Coordinates of C-alpha atoms in Angstrom, one line a residue:
M1 CA 137.6 218.5 3.6
S2 CA 134.5 216.7 2.3
V3 CA 133.0 216.5 5.7
N4 CA 133.4 220.3 6.0
L5 CA 131.7 220.9 2.7
E6 CA 128.8 218.8 3.6
K7 CA 128.3 220.8 6.7
Q8 CA 128.5 224.1 4.8
H9 CA 126.1 223.2 1.9
P10 CA 122.8 221.3 2.0
P11 CA 122.5 218.0 0.2
L12 CA 121.3 218.2 -3.3
T13 CA 118.3 216.3 -4.8
Q14 CA 118.6 214.1 -7.9
S15 CA 117.8 217.3 -10.1
G16 CA 120.9 219.0 -8.5
V17 CA 118.8 221.6 -6.7
A18 CA 118.9 222.0 -2.9
P19 CA 115.7 221.0 -1.3
I20 CA 113.5 223.9 0.0
A21 CA 113.2 223.8 3.8
K22 CA 109.5 223.5 4.7
P23 CA 108.2 225.8 7.4
V24 CA 107.8 223.9 10.8
M25 CA 105.1 226.0 12.4
P26 CA 102.2 224.8 10.3
K27 CA 103.3 221.1 11.1
I28 CA 103.3 222.1 14.9
L29 CA 99.9 223.8 14.6
F30 CA 98.3 220.9 12.7
G31 CA 99.6 218.4 15.1
A32 CA 98.3 220.4 18.1
T33 CA 95.0 220.9 16.4
V34 CA 94.5 217.1 15.8
V35 CA 95.5 216.2 19.2
T36 CA 93.4 218.7 21.1
V37 CA 90.4 218.1 18.8
L38 CA 90.4 214.4 19.5
A39 CA 90.9 215.1 23.2
A40 CA 88.0 217.4 23.2
I41 CA 85.6 215.1 21.5
Y42 CA 86.4 212.3 23.9
L43 CA 86.0 214.7 26.9
I44 CA 82.6 216.1 25.6
F45 CA 81.0 212.7 24.6
M46 CA 82.7 210.3 27.1
Y47 CA 83.8 212.3 30.1
A48 CA 81.5 215.3 30.6
K49 CA 78.3 214.6 32.4
I50 CA 74.9 214.6 30.7
E51 CA 72.8 217.7 31.6
V52 CA 69.8 216.7 33.5
T53 CA 67.2 218.8 31.8
M54 CA 68.2 218.9 28.2
G55 CA 70.1 215.7 27.9
A56 CA 72.5 214.9 25.1
V57 CA 71.4 218.0 23.0
Q58 CA 73.3 220.1 25.6
K59 CA 76.5 218.8 24.3
I60 CA 76.3 221.5 21.4
F61 CA 77.0 223.9 24.3
Y62 CA 80.8 223.1 23.9
F63 CA 81.0 223.8 20.3
H64 CA 78.6 226.9 20.5
V65 CA 80.5 228.6 23.3
A66 CA 84.0 227.6 21.9
S67 CA 83.2 228.9 18.5
A68 CA 82.1 232.2 20.1
W69 CA 85.3 232.5 21.8
T70 CA 87.3 231.7 18.7
G71 CA 85.3 234.3 16.8
F72 CA 85.9 237.0 19.5
L73 CA 89.6 236.1 19.4
A74 CA 89.8 236.3 15.6
F75 CA 88.1 239.8 15.7
F76 CA 90.4 240.9 18.4
V77 CA 93.4 240.0 16.1
T78 CA 91.8 241.9 13.4
F79 CA 91.6 244.9 15.7
I80 CA 95.2 244.7 16.8
F81 CA 96.6 244.2 13.3
S82 CA 94.2 247.0 11.9
I83 CA 95.7 249.5 14.4
L84 CA 99.3 248.3 13.4
Y85 CA 98.5 248.7 10.0
L86 CA 97.3 252.4 10.3
F87 CA 100.5 253.2 12.2
K88 CA 103.0 251.2 10.3
R89 CA 101.3 251.0 6.9
K90 CA 102.7 247.6 6.2
R91 CA 100.8 245.3 4.0
I92 CA 101.5 242.2 6.1
F93 CA 99.4 243.7 9.0
D94 CA 96.5 244.3 6.7
T95 CA 96.9 240.6 5.3
Y96 CA 96.8 239.3 8.9
A97 CA 93.8 241.5 9.9
F98 CA 91.9 240.5 6.7
V99 CA 92.5 236.7 7.1
S100 CA 91.6 236.7 10.9
A101 CA 88.3 238.5 10.0
E102 CA 87.4 235.9 7.4
I103 CA 88.0 233.2 10.0
G104 CA 86.1 235.1 12.6
V105 CA 83.2 235.2 10.3
V106 CA 83.3 231.5 9.8
F107 CA 83.2 230.8 13.5
T108 CA 80.5 233.4 14.1
T109 CA 78.5 231.6 11.4
I110 CA 78.9 228.4 13.4
V111 CA 77.7 230.2 16.5
L112 CA 74.6 231.6 14.8
T113 CA 74.0 228.0 13.4
T114 CA 74.4 226.0 16.6
G115 CA 72.5 228.6 18.6
P116 CA 69.1 228.1 17.1
I117 CA 69.6 224.3 17.2
W118 CA 70.3 224.6 20.8
A119 CA 67.5 227.2 21.3
K120 CA 64.9 224.8 19.8
S121 CA 65.5 222.3 22.5
S122 CA 65.9 224.8 25.3
W123 CA 63.5 227.6 24.5
N124 CA 61.2 225.8 22.1
T125 CA 61.9 228.2 19.4
W126 CA 64.5 228.6 16.6
W127 CA 65.2 232.4 17.2
A128 CA 64.4 234.9 19.8
W129 CA 65.5 238.6 19.4
E130 CA 67.1 238.6 22.7
P131 CA 70.2 240.8 23.4
R132 CA 73.1 238.3 22.8
L133 CA 71.7 236.8 19.8
T134 CA 70.8 240.2 18.1
T135 CA 74.2 241.8 19.0
T136 CA 75.9 238.6 17.6
L137 CA 74.1 238.9 14.4
V138 CA 75.1 242.4 14.2
L139 CA 78.7 241.5 14.7
W140 CA 78.5 239.0 11.9
F141 CA 77.1 241.7 9.5
I142 CA 79.8 244.1 10.5
Y143 CA 82.7 241.9 9.7
M144 CA 80.9 240.6 6.5
A145 CA 80.9 244.3 5.5
Y146 CA 84.7 244.4 6.4
I147 CA 85.3 241.6 4.1
M148 CA 83.3 243.1 1.3
I149 CA 85.3 246.3 1.6
H150 CA 88.5 244.3 1.3
Q151 CA 87.3 242.7 -1.9
M152 CA 86.2 245.9 -3.8
D153 CA 87.8 247.1 -6.8
G154 CA 90.4 249.8 -6.3
V155 CA 93.9 250.6 -5.0
W156 CA 94.5 248.2 -2.2
E157 CA 96.0 251.0 0.1
K158 CA 92.7 252.9 0.1
K159 CA 90.8 249.7 0.7
A160 CA 93.1 248.6 3.6
R161 CA 92.8 252.0 5.4
L162 CA 88.9 252.0 5.1
A163 CA 88.9 248.3 6.2
A164 CA 91.2 249.0 9.0
V165 CA 89.0 251.8 10.3
F166 CA 85.9 249.5 10.1
G167 CA 87.9 246.6 11.8
I168 CA 88.8 248.8 14.7
I169 CA 85.3 250.4 15.2
G170 CA 83.5 247.1 14.6
F171 CA 85.3 245.5 17.5
A172 CA 83.3 247.6 19.9
D173 CA 80.4 245.2 19.3
V174 CA 82.4 242.3 21.0
P175 CA 82.3 243.5 24.5
I176 CA 78.6 244.4 23.7
V177 CA 77.9 240.9 22.9
W178 CA 79.5 239.5 26.0
F179 CA 77.9 241.9 28.4
A180 CA 74.6 242.0 26.8
I181 CA 72.9 239.5 29.1
R182 CA 74.1 241.4 32.0
W183 CA 73.1 244.7 30.8
W184 CA 69.8 243.7 29.5
N185 CA 69.0 241.1 32.0
S186 CA 68.1 238.5 29.3
K187 CA 65.6 235.7 30.3
F188 CA 66.9 233.4 27.7
H189 CA 70.7 233.2 28.0
P190 CA 71.7 232.1 31.5
I191 CA 74.8 233.6 33.2
V192 CA 77.2 230.8 33.7
F193 CA 80.3 232.6 34.8
G194 CA 80.6 235.6 37.1
E195 CA 77.8 237.9 38.4
G196 CA 75.1 239.8 36.8
P197 CA 73.3 243.0 38.0
S198 CA 70.7 241.0 39.9
Q199 CA 71.9 237.4 39.8
K200 CA 74.9 235.1 40.1
G201 CA 76.3 232.9 37.6
G202 CA 74.7 229.5 37.5
G203 CA 78.0 227.7 37.6
I204 CA 79.0 224.6 35.7
D205 CA 79.9 221.0 36.7
D206 CA 83.7 220.3 36.8
T207 CA 83.5 217.7 34.2
M208 CA 81.6 220.2 31.8
L209 CA 84.2 222.8 32.5
V210 CA 87.1 220.6 31.7
A211 CA 85.3 219.6 28.4
L212 CA 84.6 223.2 27.7
L213 CA 88.1 224.3 28.4
A214 CA 89.5 221.5 26.1
T215 CA 87.2 222.5 23.3
I216 CA 88.2 226.1 23.4
T217 CA 91.9 225.1 23.4
A218 CA 91.3 222.9 20.4
L219 CA 89.5 225.6 18.3
T220 CA 92.2 228.2 19.4
F221 CA 94.8 225.9 17.8
F222 CA 92.6 225.3 14.8
Y223 CA 92.3 229.0 14.5
A224 CA 96.1 229.6 14.7
F225 CA 96.5 226.9 12.0
L226 CA 93.9 228.4 9.7
L227 CA 95.5 231.9 10.2
N228 CA 99.0 230.6 9.4
K229 CA 97.6 228.9 6.2
G230 CA 95.6 231.9 5.3
V231 CA 98.3 234.4 5.6
T232 CA 100.6 232.2 3.4
L233 CA 98.0 231.8 0.8
E234 CA 97.1 235.5 0.7
N235 CA 100.9 236.4 0.4
M236 CA 101.2 234.0 -2.6
K237 CA 98.2 235.9 -4.3
I238 CA 99.7 239.1 -3.7
K239 CA 102.9 238.0 -5.2
V240 CA 101.2 236.6 -8.2
S241 CA 99.4 239.7 -8.7
Q242 CA 102.5 241.7 -8.5
Y243 CA 104.2 239.4 -11.0
K244 CA 101.2 239.8 -13.4
E245 CA 101.3 243.5 -13.0
K246 CA 105.1 243.8 -13.8
L247 CA 104.5 241.4 -16.8
R248 CA 101.8 243.6 -18.2
E249 CA 103.9 246.7 -17.7
S250 CA 106.9 245.1 -19.6
I251 CA 104.6 244.0 -22.5
E252 CA 103.2 247.5 -22.7
N253 CA 106.7 249.1 -22.6

């Protein structure tokens, strides 16, 4: 009988309270992030060949491109959950959209920071108002405005609806950023993959491609980890706000 009871009931702590089961997903995402980041760093600095023209400075390419990919992914998630929110009107969808937009802005900031560092060595200038850089800067401003809408004073439902519309419309700039160098035939950003209107992609060495894919994988896991943690924190803030509102109403009544 005692064996059956042990199977039916979780063991108690010294205080007599059953321990709270911790979510497994954050641990998995954290572990995957650590492993893939270490692997990516090794592949970037030890495995990938050094570019002949630019030398070691070219290594920033991996972080620059991978951050751009992760930012696009984050804004795509915001786009999807914004649509879901408008149809379902569930707050959890708005929370996912908001947290993902915040992370996307962080990675886009990394893109806009690493870009000029790379540009100084490649183009001999910190900034050029060429199509891809300009449209990326516009994208950054769009989602900064999205975050500001979310943080305005007022009823959260109205803010969430406005932010959702903004998140959906703003995502239209993502494909514009991607195709900018193809549509406007930029002289600065080379086409690495695929074909442009009048030129083929320059291609990439196999060792560089492996390092790039590893970095993209690492930052994707990192994004998933941040999204999971961010949503958990945001849900806690919402619950605290609700408890404070109930306490205020009970005091007033």
